[in-house]
XYZ file of C-alpha atoms in Angstrom:
295
model
C 129.938 88.929 100.132
C 133.598 88.503 98.978
C 136.337 90.999 99.881
C 139.396 90.390 97.769
C 142.765 92.215 97.870
C 146.185 92.098 96.392
C 149.734 93.012 97.328
C 151.240 96.447 96.459
C 151.834 96.773 92.648
C 155.496 95.840 92.694
C 154.941 92.591 94.534
C 151.968 91.680 92.263
C 154.091 92.351 89.249
C 156.851 90.054 90.660
C 154.225 87.247 91.098
C 153.078 87.803 87.497
C 156.712 87.489 86.335
C 157.152 84.322 88.308
C 154.057 82.930 86.599
C 155.594 83.656 83.137
C 158.997 82.182 84.018
C 157.394 78.971 85.260
C 154.615 78.497 82.791
C 155.242 80.696 79.737
C 152.771 83.357 78.461
C 149.873 80.975 78.065
C 150.085 81.004 74.235
C 149.175 78.105 72.032
C 152.900 76.924 71.886
C 153.166 76.597 75.663
C 151.122 73.427 76.106
C 149.269 70.619 74.494
C 146.094 68.985 75.654
C 146.167 65.435 77.057
C 143.358 62.970 76.579
C 141.462 64.400 79.527
C 141.796 67.901 78.149
C 144.169 69.228 80.869
C 146.895 71.519 79.598
C 150.365 69.954 80.038
C 153.869 71.256 79.603
C 157.079 71.558 81.546
C 155.102 73.115 84.432
C 153.789 69.638 85.276
C 156.552 69.115 87.819
C 155.260 72.118 89.771
C 151.591 71.312 89.605
C 150.306 68.422 91.603
C 149.964 68.069 94.493
C 152.739 70.288 95.884
C 151.548 69.801 99.460
C 153.403 71.009 102.524
C 154.168 68.526 105.293
C 152.915 70.812 108.060
C 153.524 68.075 110.714
C 157.216 68.173 109.857
C 157.308 71.999 109.758
C 155.543 72.665 113.000
C 155.517 69.301 114.832
C 152.368 67.294 115.331
C 151.194 69.422 118.251
C 151.882 72.675 116.389
C 150.121 71.426 113.298
C 146.935 70.583 115.156
C 147.094 73.890 117.071
C 147.136 75.715 113.764
C 144.126 73.662 112.530
C 142.241 74.701 115.658
C 143.166 78.323 115.180
C 141.965 78.126 111.628
C 138.561 77.200 112.883
C 138.382 80.229 115.139
C 139.560 78.406 118.265
C 136.608 76.008 118.207
C 137.215 72.257 118.298
C 137.611 71.616 114.559
C 136.296 68.537 112.824
C 138.926 65.968 111.844
C 140.532 66.777 108.501
C 138.844 64.913 105.739
C 140.675 61.754 104.722
C 140.913 63.025 101.225
C 142.176 65.868 99.148
C 141.372 67.064 95.571
C 139.201 65.230 93.075
C 137.043 63.479 95.604
C 134.004 65.539 96.431
C 134.237 67.381 93.089
C 136.932 67.418 90.354
C 139.564 69.948 91.142
C 142.816 68.844 89.388
C 141.361 66.400 86.857
C 138.076 65.770 84.973
C 137.012 62.906 87.193
C 136.029 62.456 90.875
C 137.761 59.649 92.697
C 135.384 57.124 94.323
C 134.978 57.316 98.166
C 132.085 55.186 99.264
C 131.074 57.411 102.179
C 130.442 60.349 99.841
C 128.381 58.396 97.165
C 128.910 58.442 93.438
C 130.453 61.879 93.041
C 131.668 60.916 89.460
C 128.067 60.419 88.319
C 127.073 63.779 89.887
C 129.938 65.504 88.064
C 128.966 63.939 84.734
C 125.407 65.059 85.263
C 126.754 68.515 86.209
C 128.737 69.014 82.945
C 126.079 67.363 80.762
C 123.531 69.755 82.173
C 125.557 72.592 80.905
C 126.008 70.993 77.436
C 122.260 70.315 77.177
C 121.426 73.888 78.044
C 123.763 75.446 75.464
C 123.062 73.002 72.686
C 125.124 73.972 69.647
C 127.419 76.051 71.888
C 128.051 73.075 74.265
C 131.764 73.138 73.474
C 132.048 76.245 75.586
C 131.178 74.186 78.665
C 134.131 71.884 78.090
C 136.389 74.853 77.446
C 135.296 76.514 80.705
C 136.007 73.267 82.645
C 139.524 72.999 81.050
C 140.151 76.605 82.122
C 138.936 76.010 85.720
C 141.040 72.868 86.144
C 144.113 74.293 84.501
C 143.871 77.337 86.821
C 143.531 75.065 89.855
C 146.687 73.247 88.765
C 148.888 76.183 87.713
C 148.041 79.171 89.919
C 148.736 77.746 93.383
C 152.107 76.509 92.246
C 153.103 80.019 91.321
C 151.909 81.620 94.474
C 153.682 82.353 97.792
C 151.987 81.145 100.948
C 151.382 83.999 103.354
C 149.650 81.912 106.096
C 150.356 78.592 107.763
C 147.310 76.632 106.598
C 145.708 78.823 103.996
C 142.371 79.706 105.614
C 140.935 80.973 108.913
C 137.381 81.281 110.159
C 136.655 84.368 112.228
C 133.730 86.558 113.279
C 133.390 89.471 110.874
C 133.919 92.827 112.559
C 130.679 94.106 114.097
C 130.919 97.418 112.136
C 130.967 95.453 108.781
C 128.072 93.231 109.833
C 125.991 96.221 110.827
C 126.599 97.909 107.405
C 125.885 94.707 105.454
C 122.876 93.690 107.434
C 121.256 97.113 106.980
C 122.044 97.069 103.307
C 120.660 93.555 102.919
C 117.536 94.334 104.860
C 116.693 97.404 102.898
C 117.385 95.868 99.472
C 116.909 92.106 99.612
C 113.740 92.287 97.534
C 115.678 93.979 94.742
C 118.104 91.117 93.890
C 119.133 90.906 90.245
C 119.695 87.554 88.500
C 123.281 87.268 87.341
C 124.191 86.744 83.756
C 127.024 84.235 83.189
C 129.160 83.825 80.105
C 128.234 81.131 77.615
C 129.320 77.777 78.999
C 130.524 79.120 82.306
C 130.841 76.147 84.650
C 131.925 77.804 87.828
C 128.287 77.808 88.922
C 125.353 75.741 87.673
C 123.460 78.694 86.380
C 121.717 76.472 83.868
C 119.765 74.854 86.730
C 119.662 77.574 89.419
C 120.053 81.335 89.026
C 122.366 83.242 91.338
C 121.434 86.752 92.337
C 123.484 89.861 93.210
C 123.016 92.963 95.319
C 125.924 95.214 94.195
C 127.254 97.474 97.007
C 128.356 99.910 94.275
C 124.838 100.289 92.883
C 123.745 103.833 93.798
C 120.109 103.051 92.939
C 119.996 100.662 95.971
C 119.299 102.247 99.338
C 122.597 102.917 100.989
C 124.612 101.628 98.028
C 127.365 103.302 96.121
C 131.034 103.807 96.100
C 131.023 105.173 99.610
C 129.636 101.874 100.964
C 132.189 99.906 99.101
C 134.995 102.042 100.599
C 133.615 101.708 104.143
C 133.562 97.960 103.871
C 137.062 97.805 102.597
C 138.366 100.228 105.289
C 136.748 98.109 108.055
C 138.001 94.754 106.587
C 141.509 95.802 105.813
C 142.997 95.476 109.304
C 141.707 91.955 109.867
C 143.029 90.724 106.496
C 146.408 92.465 106.929
C 146.800 91.083 110.444
C 146.065 87.549 109.239
C 148.321 87.637 106.205
C 151.120 89.738 107.667
C 151.131 91.889 104.454
C 150.180 95.415 103.411
C 147.260 94.984 101.078
C 145.409 97.019 98.410
C 141.765 96.446 97.372
C 141.166 94.439 94.182
C 137.525 93.340 94.048
C 134.509 93.905 96.344
C 131.339 93.561 94.358
C 128.386 92.784 96.665
C 126.120 90.176 98.195
C 125.680 87.083 96.089
C 122.608 84.985 96.774
C 122.710 81.203 96.186
C 119.345 79.490 96.027
C 118.475 75.843 96.739
C 120.409 73.504 94.404
C 123.095 75.958 93.583
C 126.672 74.607 93.117
C 129.907 76.646 93.199
C 132.650 74.566 91.646
C 136.068 74.485 93.350
C 138.219 77.279 91.888
C 141.023 79.660 92.479
C 140.905 83.431 91.856
C 142.931 85.134 89.138
C 145.995 87.327 89.844
C 146.507 89.748 91.300
C 144.041 88.548 93.982
C 146.035 86.801 96.741
C 143.904 87.236 99.916
C 140.142 87.143 100.071
C 137.358 86.999 102.659
C 133.896 85.462 102.415
C 131.223 86.960 104.769
C 127.983 85.160 105.530
C 125.486 88.007 105.586
C 122.233 86.072 105.860
C 120.960 82.563 105.301
C 117.674 80.514 105.340
C 118.648 76.845 105.058
C 117.154 73.508 106.189
C 120.603 72.012 106.985
C 124.129 73.365 107.367
C 125.802 74.159 104.059
C 129.562 73.632 104.617
C 132.170 75.421 102.541
C 134.920 73.065 101.414
C 138.384 74.537 101.224
C 141.820 72.921 100.607
C 144.684 73.690 103.097
C 148.296 73.985 102.264
C 148.597 70.460 103.554
C 146.522 69.270 100.555
C 143.563 68.095 102.722
C 139.917 69.140 102.363
C 138.300 70.988 105.253
C 134.535 71.467 105.530
C 133.716 74.766 107.260
C 130.165 75.401 108.325
C 129.580 79.136 108.267
C 126.853 80.809 110.248
C 125.616 84.377 109.795
C 128.376 86.749 110.842
C 131.177 84.339 110.085
C 133.998 85.223 107.727
C-alpha cells in the first residue's frame, strides 16, 4: 500500500511555479526530441545527475551514519557501485553494462518489445510512455526541494496501521480486482503479468470505505511529518496493490504535488527476497529488502 502526501497548497503552488520557470509549460515549443527520444531543452543543465556530495556535507562518518539510519538502524548493505541506468534505464533508453548484473540491456529491450508486441498497431503508445517516464525521471527531481538527508528511510509501520491493513487484507484478499492500465503504459509489465488491487475506499469490501482511508492517513501522518520535518496534507491513498511472480515496476517518480510517500509491505509469499531499489540524493542505488510490516 502507498500513502502519498503533499505540502500545504501554497507551497505546492510554489513548487509548480518553480517547475514552470525552469522548464516551461511542457508545450510543443519547449523541447525537441533527441535521437534516443528524450526531451531536451535549456533544462538539460539541471537534469543529470545533480547529485549531492553527502560526504562533503556531513563528513564521511556523518554520511555513513545517515545511511545506517535510513536502513532503520540495521547494518546496511554497502551502497551499490552504480547509479541510474544500470539495473534498469532511468535517465536514458539504455542500460549500462555491469557484468555482475548480467545483460540488463537485453532484458530492457525484451521488456519494451513485449509491450509493442502486445499492443500491435498501437505499439507507438509504448514508446511514448517510456519517453514520458524517462523525461519525468530527468526533470521532476531537479525541480524539487530535498526535505531529508538521503531521500529514503526504512521503518516499521505503526502497529495500529498494520492491524487495520492486516485485517482488511485477511477479510478481502480473495476479492482482488485485476487493474486496467492505459494503452502502452510501461510503468508495469501488465502485458505479461496482471497486477491486482484491493481499494481501501471500496465500501463493498468488508471494512472498506472512506472511513478506513481516513484512519490510515491519520495514523501515518505523524511518522511522515516527523521524518520530513514538514506539515503535510494527504494526496493519494488508494489501497493494497498485489504484484504476482514476474511483475516488474519500472523506476519512476511521482507527479506533483506528491512530495512524500510511504510504501507498506502488508503481506507477501515469495521464494526469495524481493529488494526494492531506490536512488538516494547521493545518486547511488540502494537495494532495500522489505519484510511484512516494513515501511
